[in-house]
Short mmCIF file of C-alpha atoms in Angstrom, two decimals:
data_model
loop_
_atom_site.label_atom_id
_atom_site.label_comp_id
_atom_site.label_asym_id
_atom_site.label_seq_id
_atom_site.Cartn_x
_atom_site.Cartn_y
_atom_site.Cartn_z
CA UNK A 1 111.33 8.47 30.08
CA UNK A 2 114.41 7.42 32.05
CA UNK A 3 116.57 10.43 32.82
CA UNK A 4 113.93 13.01 31.96
CA UNK A 5 112.79 13.36 35.55
CA UNK A 6 116.33 14.14 36.70
CA UNK A 7 116.76 16.69 33.91
CA UNK A 8 113.41 18.27 34.67
CA UNK A 9 114.35 18.60 38.34
CA UNK A 10 117.68 20.24 37.45
CA UNK A 11 115.95 22.76 35.19
CA UNK A 12 112.95 23.30 37.48
CA UNK A 13 113.85 26.90 38.30
CA UNK A 14 113.95 27.82 34.59
CA UNK A 15 110.58 26.25 33.74
CA UNK A 16 107.81 28.80 34.20
CA UNK A 17 105.41 28.12 31.31
CA UNK A 18 104.10 25.16 29.27
CA UNK A 19 106.44 25.84 26.35
CA UNK A 20 109.44 25.56 28.67
CA UNK A 21 108.29 22.10 29.73
CA UNK A 22 107.84 20.96 26.12
CA UNK A 23 111.26 22.29 25.07
CA UNK A 24 112.81 20.38 27.97
CA UNK A 25 110.97 17.25 26.83
CA UNK A 26 112.13 17.59 23.21
CA UNK A 27 115.68 18.35 24.32
CA UNK A 28 115.86 15.07 26.20
CA UNK A 29 114.64 13.12 23.17
CA UNK A 30 117.38 14.70 21.06
CA UNK A 31 119.98 13.74 23.66
CA UNK A 32 118.68 10.16 23.77
CA UNK A 33 119.07 9.88 19.99
CA UNK A 34 122.84 10.35 20.21
CA UNK A 35 123.46 14.10 20.45
CA UNK A 36 124.66 16.50 23.11
CA UNK A 37 123.81 20.14 23.53
CA UNK A 38 126.50 22.70 22.67
CA UNK A 39 124.68 25.85 23.71
CA UNK A 40 121.87 28.23 22.89
CA UNK A 41 121.52 30.59 19.93
CA UNK A 42 122.19 30.20 16.22
CA UNK A 43 125.94 30.84 16.26
CA UNK A 44 128.78 29.00 17.96
CA UNK A 45 130.37 30.47 21.06
CA UNK A 46 133.73 30.10 22.74
CA UNK A 47 132.00 28.68 25.81
CA UNK A 48 130.37 25.81 23.89
CA UNK A 49 130.83 22.32 25.31
CA UNK A 50 128.97 19.08 24.85
CA UNK A 51 126.53 18.38 27.66
CA UNK A 52 123.30 16.52 28.31
CA UNK A 53 122.01 19.48 30.32
CA UNK A 54 120.35 22.57 28.96
CA UNK A 55 122.44 25.76 28.90
CA UNK A 56 121.80 28.32 31.61
CA UNK A 57 120.11 30.81 29.26
CA UNK A 58 118.01 28.36 27.29
CA UNK A 59 114.63 29.78 28.44
CA UNK A 60 115.46 33.48 28.34
CA UNK A 61 113.06 34.03 25.43
CA UNK A 62 109.61 32.49 26.00
CA UNK A 63 108.53 32.95 22.38
CA UNK A 64 111.49 31.69 20.39
CA UNK A 65 113.99 29.02 21.43
CA UNK A 66 117.25 28.02 19.70
CA UNK A 67 119.52 25.17 20.76
CA UNK A 68 122.54 23.64 19.02
CA UNK A 69 123.57 19.99 19.21
CA UNK A 70 126.52 17.88 18.07
CA UNK A 71 126.69 14.16 17.46
CA UNK A 72 128.54 12.11 20.07
CA UNK A 73 130.37 10.00 17.49
CA UNK A 74 130.30 11.96 14.22
CA UNK A 75 130.64 15.51 12.99
CA UNK A 76 126.94 16.18 12.41
CA UNK A 77 125.46 19.25 14.07
CA UNK A 78 121.78 20.07 14.60
CA UNK A 79 120.00 23.35 15.15
CA UNK A 80 116.72 23.08 17.05
CA UNK A 81 114.32 26.01 16.95
CA UNK A 82 110.92 26.38 18.59
CA UNK A 83 108.45 29.19 17.92
CA UNK A 84 105.33 29.87 19.97
CA UNK A 85 102.25 30.37 17.80
CA UNK A 86 99.03 30.84 19.78
CA UNK A 87 98.69 27.70 21.92
CA UNK A 88 101.08 25.59 19.86
CA UNK A 89 104.83 25.27 19.70
CA UNK A 90 106.34 24.79 16.23
CA UNK A 91 109.63 22.87 16.27
CA UNK A 92 112.13 22.87 13.41
CA UNK A 93 115.24 20.71 13.43
CA UNK A 94 117.93 21.31 10.77
CA UNK A 95 121.03 19.25 10.10
CA UNK A 96 123.70 21.84 9.39
CA UNK A 97 125.86 19.34 7.55
CA UNK A 98 123.24 18.31 4.99
CA UNK A 99 120.85 21.28 5.29
CA UNK A 100 117.99 18.80 5.74
CA UNK A 101 115.23 19.89 8.10
CA UNK A 102 112.14 18.44 9.75
CA UNK A 103 109.37 19.94 11.85
CA UNK A 104 106.55 19.06 14.19
CA UNK A 105 103.78 21.04 15.85
CA UNK A 106 103.00 20.37 19.52
CA UNK A 107 99.70 21.52 21.01
CA UNK A 108 100.53 22.78 24.50
CA UNK A 109 97.05 22.23 25.89
CA UNK A 110 97.04 18.60 24.80
CA UNK A 111 100.41 17.65 26.24
CA UNK A 112 101.10 19.96 29.23
CA UNK A 113 99.16 20.61 32.43
CA UNK A 114 100.04 24.22 33.18
CA UNK A 115 98.75 23.92 36.76
CA UNK A 116 101.38 21.31 37.70
CA UNK A 117 104.62 22.64 36.17
CA UNK A 118 106.50 21.90 39.40
CA UNK A 119 105.29 18.31 39.63
CA UNK A 120 106.96 16.05 37.12
CA UNK A 121 104.54 13.16 37.58
CA UNK A 122 101.59 15.34 36.52
CA UNK A 123 103.00 17.98 34.17
CA UNK A 124 102.92 15.95 30.94
CA UNK A 125 99.77 14.57 29.36
CA UNK A 126 99.90 11.81 26.75
CA UNK A 127 103.67 11.56 27.01
CA UNK A 128 103.68 8.45 24.81
CA UNK A 129 101.96 10.27 21.95
CA UNK A 130 104.38 13.18 22.28
CA UNK A 131 107.37 10.83 22.13
CA UNK A 132 105.97 9.11 19.03
CA UNK A 133 105.40 12.43 17.26
CA UNK A 134 108.91 13.68 18.04
CA UNK A 135 110.66 10.50 16.93
CA UNK A 136 108.65 10.00 13.74
CA UNK A 137 108.42 13.61 12.51
CA UNK A 138 111.21 15.63 14.07
CA UNK A 139 114.23 13.47 14.84
CA UNK A 140 116.19 12.02 11.91
CA UNK A 141 116.17 8.26 11.69
CA UNK A 142 119.37 6.47 12.62
CA UNK A 143 119.93 5.21 9.06
CA UNK A 144 119.55 8.69 7.59
CA UNK A 145 121.74 10.18 10.28
CA UNK A 146 124.50 7.62 9.66
CA UNK A 147 124.36 8.20 5.91
CA UNK A 148 124.48 11.97 6.38
CA UNK A 149 127.48 11.71 8.71
CA UNK A 150 129.32 9.49 6.24
CA UNK A 151 128.61 11.93 3.41
CA UNK A 152 129.85 14.83 5.50
CA UNK A 153 132.99 12.91 6.51
CA UNK A 154 133.70 12.07 2.86
CA UNK A 155 133.18 15.68 1.82
CA UNK A 156 135.63 16.89 4.47
CA UNK A 157 138.26 14.35 3.49
CA UNK A 158 137.99 15.35 -0.17
CA UNK A 159 138.23 19.01 0.79
CA UNK A 160 141.29 18.29 2.92
CA UNK A 161 142.98 16.46 0.02
CA UNK A 162 142.27 19.38 -2.32
CA UNK A 163 143.78 21.80 0.20
CA UNK A 164 146.90 19.66 0.44
CA UNK A 165 147.32 19.63 -3.33
CA UNK A 166 147.05 23.42 -3.46
CA UNK A 167 149.52 24.00 -0.61
CA UNK A 168 152.88 25.07 -2.11
CA UNK A 169 154.71 24.35 1.17
CA UNK A 170 153.53 20.77 1.46
CA UNK A 171 156.08 18.04 0.83
CA UNK A 172 154.89 16.22 -2.31
CA UNK A 173 154.09 12.54 -2.26
CA UNK A 174 156.36 10.00 -3.89
CA UNK A 175 153.65 9.21 -6.41
CA UNK A 176 150.96 11.93 -6.45
CA UNK A 177 147.53 10.62 -7.35
CA UNK A 178 146.93 13.11 -10.16
CA UNK A 179 150.45 13.08 -11.59
CA UNK A 180 151.85 10.73 -14.21
CA UNK A 181 154.12 8.00 -12.98
CA UNK A 182 157.83 8.54 -13.74
CA UNK A 183 159.33 6.58 -16.62
CA UNK A 184 161.65 4.00 -15.10
CA UNK A 185 164.46 2.77 -17.37
CA UNK A 186 164.75 -0.92 -18.08
CA UNK A 187 167.68 -2.22 -15.96
CA UNK A 188 168.47 -4.79 -18.68
CA UNK A 189 168.60 -2.22 -21.48
CA UNK A 190 171.93 -0.81 -22.74
CA UNK A 191 174.18 0.47 -21.29
CA UNK A 192 173.09 -1.27 -18.07
CA UNK A 193 173.03 -4.75 -19.63
CA UNK A 194 176.81 -5.11 -19.91
CA UNK A 195 177.72 -8.58 -18.65
CA UNK A 196 174.10 -9.57 -18.31
CA UNK A 197 174.45 -12.41 -20.83
CA UNK A 198 177.14 -14.00 -18.67
CA UNK A 199 174.52 -14.63 -16.01
CA UNK A 200 172.87 -17.14 -18.34
CA UNK A 201 174.71 -20.47 -17.98
CA UNK A 202 173.96 -21.52 -21.56
CA UNK A 203 174.26 -18.09 -23.11
CA UNK A 204 172.39 -17.03 -26.21
CA UNK A 205 172.93 -16.74 -29.93
CA UNK A 206 174.73 -13.43 -29.47
CA UNK A 207 177.17 -14.89 -26.94
CA UNK A 208 177.60 -15.01 -23.23
CA UNK A 209 177.25 -17.99 -20.97
CA UNK A 210 179.33 -19.62 -18.26
CA UNK A 211 180.80 -22.48 -20.34
CA UNK A 212 184.14 -21.58 -21.94
CA UNK A 213 184.55 -22.92 -25.47
CA UNK A 214 187.47 -21.60 -27.52
CA UNK A 215 185.68 -22.63 -30.70
CA UNK A 216 182.78 -20.32 -29.92
CA UNK A 217 184.56 -17.23 -28.73
CA UNK A 218 183.38 -15.26 -31.71
CA UNK A 219 186.84 -14.57 -33.08
CA UNK A 220 188.05 -15.80 -36.51
CA UNK A 221 189.91 -19.09 -36.36
CA UNK A 222 193.07 -19.71 -38.35
CA UNK A 223 192.25 -22.99 -40.04
CA UNK A 224 192.19 -25.07 -36.86
CA UNK A 225 192.07 -28.73 -37.83
CA UNK A 226 191.07 -31.22 -35.11
CA UNK A 227 193.07 -33.97 -36.89
CA UNK A 228 196.33 -32.05 -36.94
CA UNK A 229 199.39 -33.65 -35.36
CA UNK A 230 198.74 -37.19 -36.61
CA UNK A 231 199.86 -38.85 -39.87
CA UNK A 232 196.46 -39.03 -41.44
CA UNK A 233 193.27 -37.09 -40.92
CA UNK A 234 190.59 -38.56 -38.72
CA UNK A 235 187.88 -40.60 -40.37
CA UNK A 236 184.71 -38.72 -41.27
CA UNK A 237 182.40 -38.27 -38.32
CA UNK A 238 185.09 -38.89 -35.73
CA UNK A 239 184.60 -35.38 -34.38
CA UNK A 240 180.93 -34.26 -34.35
CA UNK A 241 180.36 -30.81 -35.81
CA UNK A 242 180.64 -28.13 -33.15
CA UNK A 243 182.06 -30.53 -30.56
CA UNK A 244 184.82 -29.37 -28.29
CA UNK A 245 187.96 -31.25 -29.33
CA UNK A 246 191.52 -31.11 -28.05
CA UNK A 247 194.17 -31.94 -30.67
CA UNK A 248 196.35 -35.01 -30.20
CA UNK A 249 199.61 -33.17 -30.61
CA UNK A 250 201.13 -29.93 -31.72
CA UNK A 251 199.15 -27.81 -34.04
CA UNK A 252 199.42 -28.52 -37.72
CA UNK A 253 201.79 -27.16 -40.27
CA UNK A 254 199.19 -24.84 -41.67
CA UNK A 255 199.33 -22.66 -38.58
CA UNK A 256 200.72 -19.24 -39.54
CA UNK A 257 204.06 -18.22 -38.17
CA UNK A 258 204.58 -15.72 -35.44
CA UNK A 259 204.08 -12.08 -36.13
CA UNK A 260 207.48 -10.46 -36.79
CA UNK A 261 206.46 -7.55 -34.64
CA UNK A 262 206.29 -9.91 -31.70
CA UNK A 263 209.94 -11.09 -32.07
CA UNK A 264 212.89 -9.50 -30.35
CA UNK A 265 215.04 -7.29 -32.59
CA UNK A 266 218.51 -8.60 -33.58
CA UNK A 267 221.06 -8.15 -30.87
CA UNK A 268 218.43 -7.64 -28.21
CA UNK A 269 220.58 -9.49 -25.65
CA UNK A 270 223.81 -7.61 -26.51
CA UNK A 271 224.17 -4.97 -23.88
CA UNK A 272 227.06 -3.32 -25.76
CA UNK A 273 225.28 -2.96 -29.02
#
């Protein structure tokens, strides 16, 4: 009941009947559960602001009441309505985000002493029973409220993403979620692989490598004989197959002569010719 007495004193001038007192009581329970009042009526107004107090015109209609609330931490909004039926007040609380509603009926004669509306200590009868009824039947439980707020937050985020995808002026993402990823070319595929084999120290079957071997350059050899330049050929096995071998002397006699096209023409040095 902490805080209710202060609220009741602030709204004392607006309380003139038992239903006003009960609406004030229920309002405070809604505020204690994590909501603040935005204003009266069914529709939003430009003057709406979150407050723990009741709006100035909350008790203008003594038969039908309507108050709107918003969660302090989430986006959930509640609409509280109360309708006077004979000697009872029927409350209906609807979550506008999930459209879920709950209701409770409060007997005015059982919970309000109409003769002491100006005295807070004596105006409410069986306040504990009234609190239990409001919390168990009218107010949403904290678990349900948290789940509803999370569902509403997820729905809004999905809606915002859909709006962004439909906006023609929006700068597209690098990799849109619903679009196929671009086909990236292999950096080691031709023609980008030129010289790539040279990065391998040992090379491969097709060539490359960082070790220079004139016998493995890939060009046709002109009968190179490792035993050339000595009287007799080397004994078998002296030079392992594929081994790099430097000849002992000038190349052998089987080496073809120079290409005539590479020789100077006759009289090349005669400047008067």
